[in-house]
Amino acid sequence: MYLARTLREGLATLKACHPDDENTRLIANLSQQRRKIVDGQKKLRQQLKALLKSYFPVVLELFGKQHQLPLLLSVLCRWPDPRKLRRADRRLIRQVLRDHGIRNEQQQNEIIQRIRSAQLLTRDNALITPSAMAGKLLARQIQEAQKTIKEFDADIAEAMNQHPDSHLVTNLRGAGYVLAPRLLCAFGSQRDRCEDANQLGSFSGIAPVTIKSGKSRGVYRRHTCPKYLRQTFHEFADWARRYCPWSKARYHLLRDRGMKHHAAVRKIARSWIRILFRVWKTREPFDCDRYIANLKLRCPEIIPYLEQQK
């Protein structure tokens, strides 16, 4: 009844929803599915790490760093059982180490000696055998997820090369090959969809909610919004504060004013939405130097923070 009443009374204010063009929708779906696979891979890695701590901690000590993940997965796929790794042929271990960039013979000997002398966390076959099977499965799943992510990256790059607006986002500092397609799809190809940047800021959840009642006034984070869209702008602003001069200066200014990290990032994201909305409307790439010159006139207190980066 309420839906019918809304349609009858507000039909004149409703707008028809026109979908984006096929290439934009392709990039959007590829990017969103890629994000889901990346999140799934993170969960698999956490599960693998927790499992190895329970029966095979020596491989985490030797190959547990972030850049050594391919080596760790190769070792687990070949020797998921710690008892088999201790008895493995030295030549096979050396070959696996060489395949992953460890070619120093002394370093190889130290790793092999560490493997040979490591004490088993447990000798209970009832624990080791099923854990080894599960560890091997998780390692293979992570490897397959990594291959699939590379395939998604290739398809996204090909689709971006064919998109007429790709040059507007690919040169943004902090966007990279992952966030640039997501920013492009956040605005879409229908340029009459949003009337102004504030409308997109509210819809995405970046703009806060202000509640007033009498003399009281509260500003709160917006929770009812498309989470993936909000995540896109939030992540981009977080990366931009590391590589973009004005974003970095604005972040330190807000932090010195007492604002917390995520609140400051959302503040920067809201500014970026206004910038990108104009870029999207005019089809003119963002000029960072020109923006900084105007920012110094509008916000003189940011000048010391900009000079600290020189």
XYZ file of C-alpha atoms in Angstrom:
310
model
C 0.000 0.000 0.000
C 2.792 2.391 0.897
C 4.662 1.539 -2.316
C 1.542 2.201 -4.386
C 0.961 5.484 -2.577
C 4.560 6.559 -3.167
C 4.255 5.795 -6.883
C 0.955 7.669 -7.174
C 2.084 10.792 -5.300
C 5.729 10.943 -6.334
C 5.686 9.583 -9.842
C 6.601 12.955 -11.313
C 9.781 13.161 -9.207
C 11.068 9.690 -10.097
C 13.723 9.233 -12.766
C 14.051 6.324 -15.142
C 17.124 4.209 -14.474
C 19.267 3.913 -17.589
C 22.027 1.280 -17.381
C 25.622 2.055 -18.276
C 27.043 0.960 -21.603
C 28.210 -2.626 -21.999
C 31.942 -1.921 -21.587
C 31.393 0.005 -18.345
C 29.197 -2.754 -16.955
C 31.821 -5.322 -17.977
C 34.552 -3.457 -16.084
C 32.257 -3.018 -13.074
C 31.363 -6.706 -12.849
C 34.947 -7.828 -13.423
C 36.227 -5.483 -10.709
C 33.571 -6.553 -8.218
C 34.141 -10.261 -8.811
C 37.886 -9.705 -8.551
C 37.396 -8.065 -5.175
C 35.382 -11.037 -3.950
C 38.130 -13.450 -5.034
C 40.792 -11.312 -3.323
C 38.765 -11.309 -0.101
C 38.312 -15.085 -0.396
C 42.041 -15.546 -0.908
C 42.748 -13.563 2.257
C 40.458 -15.868 4.214
C 42.208 -18.919 2.769
C 45.600 -17.519 3.755
C 44.399 -16.883 7.302
C 43.033 -20.430 7.500
C 46.328 -21.830 6.189
C 48.353 -19.813 8.674
C 46.207 -20.979 11.599
C 46.456 -24.587 10.407
C 50.241 -24.491 10.038
C 50.627 -23.119 13.552
C 48.885 -26.229 14.848
C 51.120 -28.845 13.181
C 53.832 -27.345 10.903
C 55.216 -24.086 12.404
C 58.726 -24.409 10.946
C 57.576 -23.498 7.411
C 55.971 -20.332 8.770
C 59.227 -19.397 10.465
C 61.208 -20.021 7.263
C 58.780 -18.888 4.547
C 56.053 -16.965 6.379
C 56.821 -13.476 5.067
C 54.516 -11.795 2.579
C 56.933 -11.928 -0.367
C 57.676 -15.617 0.290
C 54.081 -16.786 -0.183
C 54.725 -18.483 -3.580
C 57.616 -20.433 -2.036
C 55.496 -21.440 0.959
C 52.718 -22.692 -1.310
C 55.163 -24.677 -3.465
C 56.669 -26.357 -0.406
C 53.250 -27.268 0.977
C 52.021 -28.640 -2.344
C 55.089 -30.916 -2.537
C 55.630 -31.713 1.163
C 52.518 -30.946 3.245
C 53.657 -33.461 5.877
C 56.538 -32.186 8.084
C 57.884 -35.731 8.387
C 58.256 -36.003 4.619
C 59.919 -32.598 4.382
C 62.564 -33.647 6.918
C 63.382 -36.718 4.788
C 63.169 -34.932 1.434
C 66.078 -35.113 -1.010
C 68.408 -32.123 -0.709
C 68.491 -31.729 -4.489
C 64.713 -31.367 -4.661
C 64.686 -28.794 -1.871
C 67.469 -26.834 -3.577
C 65.548 -26.892 -6.852
C 62.406 -25.495 -5.217
C 64.457 -22.772 -3.509
C 66.182 -21.844 -6.793
C 62.836 -21.671 -8.610
C 61.760 -18.983 -6.130
C 64.882 -16.835 -6.201
C 67.008 -18.350 -3.403
C 70.192 -19.241 -5.328
C 72.810 -18.585 -2.650
C 74.253 -21.989 -1.702
C 75.041 -20.973 1.860
C 71.498 -19.712 2.379
C 70.147 -22.941 0.919
C 72.286 -24.982 3.315
C 71.060 -22.962 6.282
C 67.427 -23.546 5.298
C 67.981 -27.267 4.767
C 69.803 -27.559 8.092
C 66.972 -25.725 9.818
C 64.448 -28.124 8.278
C 66.477 -31.184 9.289
C 67.023 -30.037 12.878
C 63.520 -28.700 13.513
C 61.564 -30.509 16.206
C 58.141 -31.787 15.251
C 55.362 -29.971 17.058
C 53.567 -33.308 17.394
C 54.110 -36.925 16.361
C 50.442 -37.806 16.519
C 49.603 -39.270 13.111
C 45.897 -38.696 13.789
C 46.599 -34.951 13.776
C 49.348 -34.687 11.157
C 47.732 -36.688 8.331
C 44.390 -34.820 8.086
C 46.111 -31.479 8.705
C 48.572 -32.185 5.876
C 45.715 -33.013 3.506
C 43.871 -29.827 4.452
C 47.046 -27.735 4.162
C 47.758 -29.055 0.666
C 44.189 -28.279 -0.402
C 44.382 -24.717 0.956
C 47.732 -24.146 -0.783
C 46.293 -25.267 -4.118
C 43.202 -23.124 -3.653
C 45.350 -20.052 -2.984
C 47.436 -20.768 -6.087
C 44.309 -21.104 -8.217
C 42.909 -17.891 -6.747
C 46.114 -16.052 -7.650
C 45.955 -17.346 -11.231
C 42.324 -16.279 -11.507
C 43.121 -12.796 -10.173
C 45.781 -12.394 -12.887
C 43.221 -13.414 -15.518
C 40.790 -10.829 -14.158
C 43.531 -8.168 -14.243
C 44.238 -8.947 -17.902
C 40.555 -8.745 -18.876
C 40.070 -5.506 -16.917
C 43.142 -3.940 -18.548
C 41.863 -4.891 -22.011
C 38.422 -3.426 -21.290
C 39.976 -0.243 -19.853
C 42.032 0.274 -23.014
C 38.796 0.307 -25.021
C 36.928 2.692 -22.692
C 36.821 6.353 -23.832
C 37.016 7.713 -20.242
C 39.869 5.549 -18.968
C 42.420 8.375 -19.295
C 40.493 10.373 -16.681
C 41.321 7.925 -13.861
C 44.430 5.978 -14.867
C 46.783 8.888 -14.118
C 45.412 9.611 -10.634
C 48.051 9.194 -7.949
C 47.086 6.307 -5.696
C 44.562 4.755 -8.078
C 46.720 2.141 -9.805
C 45.470 -0.667 -12.006
C 43.069 -1.931 -9.306
C 41.238 1.196 -8.120
C 41.189 3.113 -11.417
C 38.576 0.783 -13.002
C 36.500 0.898 -9.828
C 36.528 4.705 -9.815
C 35.547 4.757 -13.472
C 32.555 2.500 -12.821
C 31.578 4.419 -9.676
C 30.592 7.343 -11.906
C 29.496 5.267 -14.898
C 28.706 6.380 -18.424
C 25.360 8.158 -17.782
C 26.434 11.720 -17.017
C 22.927 12.919 -16.212
C 22.511 10.370 -13.416
C 23.698 12.678 -10.611
C 22.886 16.367 -10.369
C 25.896 17.274 -8.218
C 28.792 15.741 -6.302
C 26.975 15.964 -2.964
C 24.313 13.605 -4.258
C 26.937 11.002 -5.113
C 28.713 11.594 -1.796
C 25.513 10.880 0.126
C 24.562 7.883 -1.998
C 28.013 6.301 -1.626
C 28.010 6.724 2.165
C 31.081 8.976 2.256
C 29.123 12.089 3.280
C 28.015 11.934 6.932
C 24.483 12.216 8.283
C 23.611 15.332 10.292
C 20.800 14.990 12.847
C 19.368 18.102 14.509
C 16.840 18.250 17.305
C 16.288 21.507 19.143
C 19.663 22.796 20.241
C 21.420 19.449 19.819
C 23.246 18.561 16.639
C 25.091 15.339 15.767
C 27.144 14.219 12.770
C 27.287 10.479 12.230
C 28.746 8.041 9.740
C 26.287 6.886 7.076
C 25.652 3.109 7.266
C 22.817 2.603 4.766
C 24.673 2.729 1.450
C 26.273 0.481 -1.198
C 29.196 -0.945 0.771
C 31.315 -1.744 -2.287
C 30.964 1.829 -3.606
C 31.858 3.325 -0.237
C 34.818 0.976 0.009
C 36.023 2.110 -3.427
C 36.206 5.797 -2.497
C 37.575 5.064 0.982
C 40.385 2.848 -0.309
C 41.307 5.309 -3.032
C 41.495 8.197 -0.559
C 43.653 6.078 1.745
C 46.110 5.350 -1.073
C 45.971 8.937 -2.375
C 47.090 10.307 0.994
C 50.350 8.394 0.500
C 51.147 9.479 -3.055
C 49.193 12.669 -3.779
C 50.788 15.838 -2.277
C 47.601 17.705 -1.397
C 45.893 14.566 -0.020
C 48.892 13.832 2.194
C 48.997 17.430 3.445
C 45.236 17.479 4.063
C 45.418 14.211 5.973
C 48.124 15.476 8.350
C 46.221 18.737 8.817
C 43.046 16.884 9.796
C 44.944 14.538 12.097
C 46.587 17.459 13.869
C 43.125 18.902 14.413
C 42.222 15.766 16.362
C 40.329 13.839 13.705
C 40.677 10.054 13.733
C 42.229 8.133 10.837
C 39.112 6.811 9.096
C 37.219 10.062 9.598
C 40.095 11.971 7.988
C 40.193 9.508 5.090
C 36.440 9.921 4.518
C 36.913 13.701 4.571
C 39.560 13.416 1.861
C 37.355 10.981 -0.075
C 34.538 13.531 -0.090
C 36.895 16.116 -1.577
C 37.982 13.610 -4.196
C 34.345 12.933 -5.115
C 33.870 16.639 -5.851
C 37.056 16.698 -7.932
C 36.265 13.549 -9.883
C 32.667 14.618 -10.431
C 33.886 17.720 -12.259
C 36.468 15.663 -14.160
C 33.705 13.242 -15.125
C 31.363 16.005 -16.267
C 33.909 18.048 -18.234
C 36.050 15.097 -19.461
C 39.169 17.094 -18.555
C 41.931 15.206 -16.662
C 42.751 16.312 -13.131
C 45.606 18.835 -12.874
C 47.209 18.348 -9.448
C 49.467 21.440 -9.605
C 46.580 23.691 -10.558
C 44.444 22.297 -7.757
C 47.235 22.846 -5.190
C 47.606 26.494 -6.310
C 43.868 27.083 -5.771
C 43.939 25.149 -2.500
C 46.607 27.481 -1.095
C 44.302 30.436 -1.736
C 41.217 28.785 -0.228
C 42.977 27.095 2.706
C 46.178 28.944 3.710
C 46.669 26.771 6.811
C 47.573 23.810 4.565
C 50.635 25.586 3.120
C 53.066 24.460 5.905
C 51.971 20.864 5.418
C 52.577 21.117 1.670
C 56.033 22.605 2.216
C 56.994 19.713 4.531
C 56.831 17.352 1.570
C 59.416 19.210 -0.481
